[in-house]
Amino acid sequence: MKLLKRILLGSALLFSLNVVAEEMEPTFWQDLLPQVDTVEDPFAALDSNQLYDLGTIARYRDAQKVEGFKPSEASQKEMAQLEENFAKSNIDVDALFVQREKIMQQRTKLATLPNQGVLNKPHRIPGFITPVEMEGTKVTKFFLVPTAGACIHTPPPPPNQIVLVEYPEGIELVSLQTPVWVEGELFNEATAADVNYSDGASNVETVYQMSALEVELYQMN
């Protein structure tokens, strides 16, 4: 009877562990992006010539902010003509520049803020290893990145598209092209670390960190 109880208890425990494992849905990189308000982009309605002229006006206005700037009479006439052309097309240049600032702020948030909804929860994330620290042949600290070779062969992704992972147990690095699954609790802590490579180093910033419970070679769930 005791043996039967142990078997049943063991079976129940194994079943519950399987259920937990099955419930661990993968978290993908787009899930790490913050939820920000959409800002209307009026520039999409402009043609290439209008965009060029708008850029010319923007550069002129930036130059006006520089102490000692003295525009020529020709450049003043050119700017007046460009703004008049926009006015004839019912395009408010000043309103466009205000909207440009809003768009820039939105893009900054999209690139640098964490998604509060994923913080302090367990996640299983696929990606590629960019080593930061090693013990022998094992990687014990690394950046998890969405594309192979990021931060080494290509510029770093945005800070909220990188996870700094601590994994004291270490994992043998097969290659930078080998995808992995990383599992653990995700938390927000802005930090930077150097990634060293053959001809230099790159300082990489992230807003996510994780103390990994498991790192394994990628297999489809």
PDB file of C-alpha atoms in Angstrom, residues 4-217:
ATOM      1  CA  LEU A   4       1.345   2.318  -4.285  1.00  0.00           C
ATOM      2  CA  LYS A   5       0.948   5.664  -2.519  1.00  0.00           C
ATOM      3  CA  ARG A   6       4.514   6.620  -3.395  1.00  0.00           C
ATOM      4  CA  ILE A   7       3.932   5.696  -7.024  1.00  0.00           C
ATOM      5  CA  LEU A   8       0.717   7.702  -7.148  1.00  0.00           C
ATOM      6  CA  LEU A   9       2.361  10.675  -5.422  1.00  0.00           C
ATOM      7  CA  GLY A  10       5.301  10.550  -7.802  1.00  0.00           C
ATOM      8  CA  SER A  11       2.973  10.348 -10.793  1.00  0.00           C
ATOM      9  CA  ALA A  12       0.958  13.317  -9.552  1.00  0.00           C
ATOM     10  CA  LEU A  13       4.125  15.357  -9.010  1.00  0.00           C
ATOM     11  CA  LEU A  14       5.448  14.475 -12.458  1.00  0.00           C
ATOM     12  CA  PHE A  15       2.106  15.407 -14.004  1.00  0.00           C
ATOM     13  CA  SER A  16       2.067  18.779 -12.233  1.00  0.00           C
ATOM     14  CA  LEU A  17       5.616  19.524 -13.407  1.00  0.00           C
ATOM     15  CA  ASN A  18       4.649  18.643 -16.971  1.00  0.00           C
ATOM     16  CA  VAL A  19       1.657  20.968 -16.757  1.00  0.00           C
ATOM     17  CA  VAL A  20       3.876  23.832 -15.546  1.00  0.00           C
ATOM     18  CA  ALA A  21       6.336  23.168 -18.366  1.00  0.00           C
ATOM     19  CA  GLU A  22       3.559  23.059 -20.928  1.00  0.00           C
ATOM     20  CA  GLU A  23       2.131  26.331 -19.600  1.00  0.00           C
ATOM     21  CA  MET A  24       5.457  28.139 -20.128  1.00  0.00           C
ATOM     22  CA  GLU A  25       4.602  29.778 -23.415  1.00  0.00           C
ATOM     23  CA  PRO A  26       7.555  31.341 -25.243  1.00  0.00           C
ATOM     24  CA  THR A  27       8.089  35.076 -24.984  1.00  0.00           C
ATOM     25  CA  PHE A  28       9.162  36.676 -28.246  1.00  0.00           C
ATOM     26  CA  TRP A  29      11.123  39.848 -28.808  1.00  0.00           C
ATOM     27  CA  GLN A  30       8.159  41.960 -29.849  1.00  0.00           C
ATOM     28  CA  ASP A  31       6.652  41.160 -26.434  1.00  0.00           C
ATOM     29  CA  LEU A  32       9.492  43.098 -24.797  1.00  0.00           C
ATOM     30  CA  LEU A  33       8.546  46.350 -26.524  1.00  0.00           C
ATOM     31  CA  PRO A  34       6.623  48.850 -24.350  1.00  0.00           C
ATOM     32  CA  GLN A  35       3.041  49.826 -24.958  1.00  0.00           C
ATOM     33  CA  VAL A  36       3.152  53.451 -26.115  1.00  0.00           C
ATOM     34  CA  ASP A  37       0.523  55.713 -27.615  1.00  0.00           C
ATOM     35  CA  THR A  38       0.501  55.784 -31.395  1.00  0.00           C
ATOM     36  CA  VAL A  39       1.492  59.139 -32.878  1.00  0.00           C
ATOM     37  CA  GLU A  40       0.122  60.117 -36.272  1.00  0.00           C
ATOM     38  CA  ASP A  41       2.859  60.456 -38.889  1.00  0.00           C
ATOM     39  CA  PRO A  42       1.932  63.307 -41.282  1.00  0.00           C
ATOM     40  CA  PHE A  43       5.234  62.925 -43.146  1.00  0.00           C
ATOM     41  CA  ALA A  44       3.960  59.772 -44.840  1.00  0.00           C
ATOM     42  CA  ALA A  45       1.658  61.966 -46.964  1.00  0.00           C
ATOM     43  CA  LEU A  46       4.505  64.142 -48.284  1.00  0.00           C
ATOM     44  CA  ASP A  47       6.267  63.431 -51.560  1.00  0.00           C
ATOM     45  CA  SER A  48      10.056  63.190 -51.893  1.00  0.00           C
ATOM     46  CA  ASN A  49      10.449  66.817 -53.019  1.00  0.00           C
ATOM     47  CA  GLN A  50       8.419  68.103 -50.076  1.00  0.00           C
ATOM     48  CA  LEU A  51      10.440  65.982 -47.656  1.00  0.00           C
ATOM     49  CA  TYR A  52      13.650  67.382 -49.125  1.00  0.00           C
ATOM     50  CA  ASP A  53      12.392  70.967 -48.847  1.00  0.00           C
ATOM     51  CA  LEU A  54      11.239  70.352 -45.287  1.00  0.00           C
ATOM     52  CA  GLY A  55      14.693  69.052 -44.427  1.00  0.00           C
ATOM     53  CA  THR A  56      16.214  72.194 -45.917  1.00  0.00           C
ATOM     54  CA  ILE A  57      13.983  74.360 -43.732  1.00  0.00           C
ATOM     55  CA  ALA A  58      14.837  72.265 -40.658  1.00  0.00           C
ATOM     56  CA  ARG A  59      18.574  72.661 -41.230  1.00  0.00           C
ATOM     57  CA  TYR A  60      18.161  76.399 -41.744  1.00  0.00           C
ATOM     58  CA  ARG A  61      16.201  76.755 -38.499  1.00  0.00           C
ATOM     59  CA  ASP A  62      18.806  74.730 -36.616  1.00  0.00           C
ATOM     60  CA  ALA A  63      21.514  77.006 -37.999  1.00  0.00           C
ATOM     61  CA  GLN A  64      19.580  80.046 -36.764  1.00  0.00           C
ATOM     62  CA  LYS A  65      20.013  78.777 -33.196  1.00  0.00           C
ATOM     63  CA  VAL A  66      23.794  78.944 -33.492  1.00  0.00           C
ATOM     64  CA  GLU A  67      25.281  82.098 -32.023  1.00  0.00           C
ATOM     65  CA  GLY A  68      26.702  84.374 -34.681  1.00  0.00           C
ATOM     66  CA  PHE A  69      24.769  82.817 -37.564  1.00  0.00           C
ATOM     67  CA  LYS A  70      24.165  85.374 -40.318  1.00  0.00           C
ATOM     68  CA  PRO A  71      22.040  84.077 -43.190  1.00  0.00           C
ATOM     69  CA  SER A  72      22.621  85.473 -46.633  1.00  0.00           C
ATOM     70  CA  GLU A  73      19.876  87.381 -48.389  1.00  0.00           C
ATOM     71  CA  ALA A  74      19.621  84.584 -50.954  1.00  0.00           C
ATOM     72  CA  SER A  75      19.093  81.914 -48.312  1.00  0.00           C
ATOM     73  CA  GLN A  76      16.431  84.013 -46.580  1.00  0.00           C
ATOM     74  CA  LYS A  77      14.565  84.388 -49.866  1.00  0.00           C
ATOM     75  CA  GLU A  78      14.886  80.657 -50.530  1.00  0.00           C
ATOM     76  CA  MET A  79      13.404  79.790 -47.121  1.00  0.00           C
ATOM     77  CA  ALA A  80      10.560  82.248 -47.596  1.00  0.00           C
ATOM     78  CA  GLN A  81       9.781  80.702 -50.987  1.00  0.00           C
ATOM     79  CA  LEU A  82       9.837  77.153 -49.610  1.00  0.00           C
ATOM     80  CA  GLU A  83       7.495  78.040 -46.764  1.00  0.00           C
ATOM     81  CA  GLU A  84       5.187  79.841 -49.188  1.00  0.00           C
ATOM     82  CA  ASN A  85       5.068  76.707 -51.364  1.00  0.00           C
ATOM     83  CA  PHE A  86       4.010  74.650 -48.354  1.00  0.00           C
ATOM     84  CA  ALA A  87       1.370  77.211 -47.403  1.00  0.00           C
ATOM     85  CA  LYS A  88      -0.099  77.051 -50.925  1.00  0.00           C
ATOM     86  CA  SER A  89      -0.450  73.284 -50.443  1.00  0.00           C
ATOM     87  CA  ASN A  90      -2.204  73.859 -47.091  1.00  0.00           C
ATOM     88  CA  ILE A  91       0.735  72.331 -45.208  1.00  0.00           C
ATOM     89  CA  ASP A  92       1.571  73.889 -41.842  1.00  0.00           C
ATOM     90  CA  VAL A  93       5.358  73.673 -41.525  1.00  0.00           C
ATOM     91  CA  ASP A  94       5.394  74.666 -37.844  1.00  0.00           C
ATOM     92  CA  ALA A  95       2.822  71.982 -37.010  1.00  0.00           C
ATOM     93  CA  LEU A  96       4.938  69.408 -38.847  1.00  0.00           C
ATOM     94  CA  PHE A  97       7.973  70.245 -36.732  1.00  0.00           C
ATOM     95  CA  VAL A  98       5.914  69.953 -33.539  1.00  0.00           C
ATOM     96  CA  GLN A  99       4.704  66.547 -34.688  1.00  0.00           C
ATOM     97  CA  ARG A 100       8.264  65.548 -35.551  1.00  0.00           C
ATOM     98  CA  GLU A 101       9.281  66.078 -31.918  1.00  0.00           C
ATOM     99  CA  LYS A 102       6.409  63.854 -30.758  1.00  0.00           C
ATOM    100  CA  ILE A 103       7.415  61.130 -33.208  1.00  0.00           C
ATOM    101  CA  MET A 104      11.040  61.298 -32.044  1.00  0.00           C
ATOM    102  CA  GLN A 105       9.931  60.980 -28.416  1.00  0.00           C
ATOM    103  CA  GLN A 106       7.739  57.996 -29.284  1.00  0.00           C
ATOM    104  CA  ARG A 107      10.581  56.240 -31.104  1.00  0.00           C
ATOM    105  CA  THR A 108      12.907  56.863 -28.166  1.00  0.00           C
ATOM    106  CA  LYS A 109      10.391  55.259 -25.809  1.00  0.00           C
ATOM    107  CA  LEU A 110       9.936  52.295 -28.148  1.00  0.00           C
ATOM    108  CA  ALA A 111      13.681  51.726 -28.179  1.00  0.00           C
ATOM    109  CA  THR A 112      14.621  52.359 -24.553  1.00  0.00           C
ATOM    110  CA  LEU A 113      11.725  51.628 -22.193  1.00  0.00           C
ATOM    111  CA  PRO A 114      10.877  48.146 -20.891  1.00  0.00           C
ATOM    112  CA  ASN A 115       7.454  46.601 -21.186  1.00  0.00           C
ATOM    113  CA  GLN A 116       6.161  46.798 -17.620  1.00  0.00           C
ATOM    114  CA  GLY A 117       3.812  43.893 -18.291  1.00  0.00           C
ATOM    115  CA  VAL A 118       6.639  41.348 -18.639  1.00  0.00           C
ATOM    116  CA  LEU A 119       8.671  42.343 -15.585  1.00  0.00           C
ATOM    117  CA  ASN A 120       9.161  40.120 -12.524  1.00  0.00           C
ATOM    118  CA  LYS A 121       7.664  37.102 -14.249  1.00  0.00           C
ATOM    119  CA  PRO A 122       9.200  33.869 -15.583  1.00  0.00           C
ATOM    120  CA  HIS A 123       9.826  33.795 -19.318  1.00  0.00           C
ATOM    121  CA  ARG A 124      11.230  31.449 -21.921  1.00  0.00           C
ATOM    122  CA  ILE A 125      12.913  33.491 -24.651  1.00  0.00           C
ATOM    123  CA  PRO A 126      14.628  32.322 -27.843  1.00  0.00           C
ATOM    124  CA  GLY A 127      17.693  34.115 -29.130  1.00  0.00           C
ATOM    125  CA  PHE A 128      21.431  34.094 -29.678  1.00  0.00           C
ATOM    126  CA  ILE A 129      24.351  34.387 -27.271  1.00  0.00           C
ATOM    127  CA  THR A 130      26.777  37.298 -27.312  1.00  0.00           C
ATOM    128  CA  PRO A 131      29.372  36.399 -24.633  1.00  0.00           C
ATOM    129  CA  VAL A 132      30.280  38.883 -21.891  1.00  0.00           C
ATOM    130  CA  GLU A 133      32.077  36.632 -19.372  1.00  0.00           C
ATOM    131  CA  MET A 134      33.425  33.092 -19.624  1.00  0.00           C
ATOM    132  CA  GLU A 135      34.876  30.429 -17.338  1.00  0.00           C
ATOM    133  CA  GLY A 136      37.051  28.190 -19.432  1.00  0.00           C
ATOM    134  CA  THR A 137      34.997  27.214 -22.455  1.00  0.00           C
ATOM    135  CA  LYS A 138      31.645  28.022 -20.816  1.00  0.00           C
ATOM    136  CA  VAL A 139      29.737  31.286 -21.099  1.00  0.00           C
ATOM    137  CA  THR A 140      28.507  32.414 -17.667  1.00  0.00           C
ATOM    138  CA  LYS A 141      27.292  35.903 -18.548  1.00  0.00           C
ATOM    139  CA  PHE A 142      25.971  36.991 -21.901  1.00  0.00           C
ATOM    140  CA  PHE A 143      23.656  39.215 -23.847  1.00  0.00           C
ATOM    141  CA  LEU A 144      20.677  37.379 -25.291  1.00  0.00           C
ATOM    142  CA  VAL A 145      19.954  39.036 -28.633  1.00  0.00           C
ATOM    143  CA  PRO A 146      17.355  38.455 -31.377  1.00  0.00           C
ATOM    144  CA  THR A 147      19.827  38.026 -34.255  1.00  0.00           C
ATOM    145  CA  ALA A 148      23.066  36.079 -34.583  1.00  0.00           C
ATOM    146  CA  GLY A 149      26.234  38.137 -34.167  1.00  0.00           C
ATOM    147  CA  ALA A 150      24.439  41.237 -32.867  1.00  0.00           C
ATOM    148  CA  CYS A 151      26.770  43.609 -30.960  1.00  0.00           C
ATOM    149  CA  ILE A 152      29.787  41.943 -32.621  1.00  0.00           C
ATOM    150  CA  HIS A 153      29.245  41.795 -36.382  1.00  0.00           C
ATOM    151  CA  THR A 154      26.381  44.303 -36.426  1.00  0.00           C
ATOM    152  CA  PRO A 155      25.402  47.315 -34.270  1.00  0.00           C
ATOM    153  CA  PRO A 156      23.620  46.503 -30.979  1.00  0.00           C
ATOM    154  CA  PRO A 157      19.819  46.256 -31.034  1.00  0.00           C
ATOM    155  CA  PRO A 158      17.816  48.799 -28.997  1.00  0.00           C
ATOM    156  CA  PRO A 159      18.235  48.441 -25.191  1.00  0.00           C
ATOM    157  CA  ASN A 160      14.818  46.791 -24.836  1.00  0.00           C
ATOM    158  CA  GLN A 161      15.718  44.183 -27.438  1.00  0.00           C
ATOM    159  CA  ILE A 162      18.648  42.831 -25.397  1.00  0.00           C
ATOM    160  CA  VAL A 163      18.660  40.803 -22.164  1.00  0.00           C
ATOM    161  CA  LEU A 164      21.744  40.595 -19.938  1.00  0.00           C
ATOM    162  CA  VAL A 165      21.755  37.019 -18.631  1.00  0.00           C
ATOM    163  CA  GLU A 166      23.635  35.672 -15.598  1.00  0.00           C
ATOM    164  CA  TYR A 167      24.120  31.887 -15.761  1.00  0.00           C
ATOM    165  CA  PRO A 168      26.774  30.738 -13.240  1.00  0.00           C
ATOM    166  CA  GLU A 169      26.372  27.114 -14.320  1.00  0.00           C
ATOM    167  CA  GLY A 170      27.585  28.156 -17.757  1.00  0.00           C
ATOM    168  CA  ILE A 171      26.856  26.813 -21.210  1.00  0.00           C
ATOM    169  CA  GLU A 172      29.289  25.620 -23.845  1.00  0.00           C
ATOM    170  CA  LEU A 173      29.262  28.097 -26.721  1.00  0.00           C
ATOM    171  CA  VAL A 174      28.815  26.148 -29.946  1.00  0.00           C
ATOM    172  CA  SER A 175      28.906  29.274 -32.129  1.00  0.00           C
ATOM    173  CA  LEU A 176      27.387  32.739 -32.308  1.00  0.00           C
ATOM    174  CA  GLN A 177      25.019  31.346 -34.941  1.00  0.00           C
ATOM    175  CA  THR A 178      23.541  28.698 -32.604  1.00  0.00           C
ATOM    176  CA  PRO A 179      20.101  29.676 -31.220  1.00  0.00           C
ATOM    177  CA  VAL A 180      19.172  28.927 -27.618  1.00  0.00           C
ATOM    178  CA  TRP A 181      16.233  29.017 -25.244  1.00  0.00           C
ATOM    179  CA  VAL A 182      16.778  30.964 -22.012  1.00  0.00           C
ATOM    180  CA  GLU A 183      14.413  30.577 -19.085  1.00  0.00           C
ATOM    181  CA  GLY A 184      14.159  32.706 -15.943  1.00  0.00           C
ATOM    182  CA  GLU A 185      12.581  35.743 -14.330  1.00  0.00           C
ATOM    183  CA  LEU A 186      12.897  38.980 -16.250  1.00  0.00           C
ATOM    184  CA  PHE A 187      13.521  42.205 -14.364  1.00  0.00           C
ATOM    185  CA  ASN A 188      14.283  45.813 -15.198  1.00  0.00           C
ATOM    186  CA  GLU A 189      17.731  47.183 -14.475  1.00  0.00           C
ATOM    187  CA  ALA A 190      19.427  49.476 -16.933  1.00  0.00           C
ATOM    188  CA  THR A 191      23.056  48.525 -17.351  1.00  0.00           C
ATOM    189  CA  ALA A 192      25.911  48.452 -19.833  1.00  0.00           C
ATOM    190  CA  ALA A 193      28.706  45.978 -20.460  1.00  0.00           C
ATOM    191  CA  ASP A 194      31.570  45.640 -22.886  1.00  0.00           C
ATOM    192  CA  VAL A 195      31.487  43.016 -25.605  1.00  0.00           C
ATOM    193  CA  ASN A 196      35.008  42.135 -26.711  1.00  0.00           C
ATOM    194  CA  TYR A 197      35.878  40.864 -30.165  1.00  0.00           C
ATOM    195  CA  SER A 198      38.983  40.362 -32.271  1.00  0.00           C
ATOM    196  CA  ASP A 199      39.554  43.971 -33.302  1.00  0.00           C
ATOM    197  CA  GLY A 200      38.037  45.954 -30.459  1.00  0.00           C
ATOM    198  CA  ALA A 201      35.176  46.241 -28.001  1.00  0.00           C
ATOM    199  CA  SER A 202      31.638  47.573 -27.992  1.00  0.00           C
ATOM    200  CA  ASN A 203      29.714  49.037 -25.061  1.00  0.00           C
ATOM    201  CA  VAL A 204      26.208  47.578 -25.080  1.00  0.00           C
ATOM    202  CA  GLU A 205      23.223  48.916 -23.127  1.00  0.00           C
ATOM    203  CA  THR A 206      20.149  47.019 -21.982  1.00  0.00           C
ATOM    204  CA  VAL A 207      17.122  47.612 -19.760  1.00  0.00           C
ATOM    205  CA  TYR A 208      16.452  43.902 -19.107  1.00  0.00           C
ATOM    206  CA  GLN A 209      18.296  41.395 -16.933  1.00  0.00           C
ATOM    207  CA  MET A 210      17.715  37.766 -16.033  1.00  0.00           C
ATOM    208  CA  SER A 211      19.236  35.203 -13.676  1.00  0.00           C
ATOM    209  CA  ALA A 212      18.695  32.177 -15.889  1.00  0.00           C
ATOM    210  CA  LEU A 213      17.370  28.928 -14.475  1.00  0.00           C
ATOM    211  CA  GLU A 214      18.045  27.087 -17.700  1.00  0.00           C
ATOM    212  CA  VAL A 215      19.820  27.678 -20.991  1.00  0.00           C
ATOM    213  CA  GLU A 216      19.460  25.059 -23.698  1.00  0.00           C
ATOM    214  CA  LEU A 217      19.902  24.696 -27.426  1.00  0.00           C
TER     215      LEU A 217
END
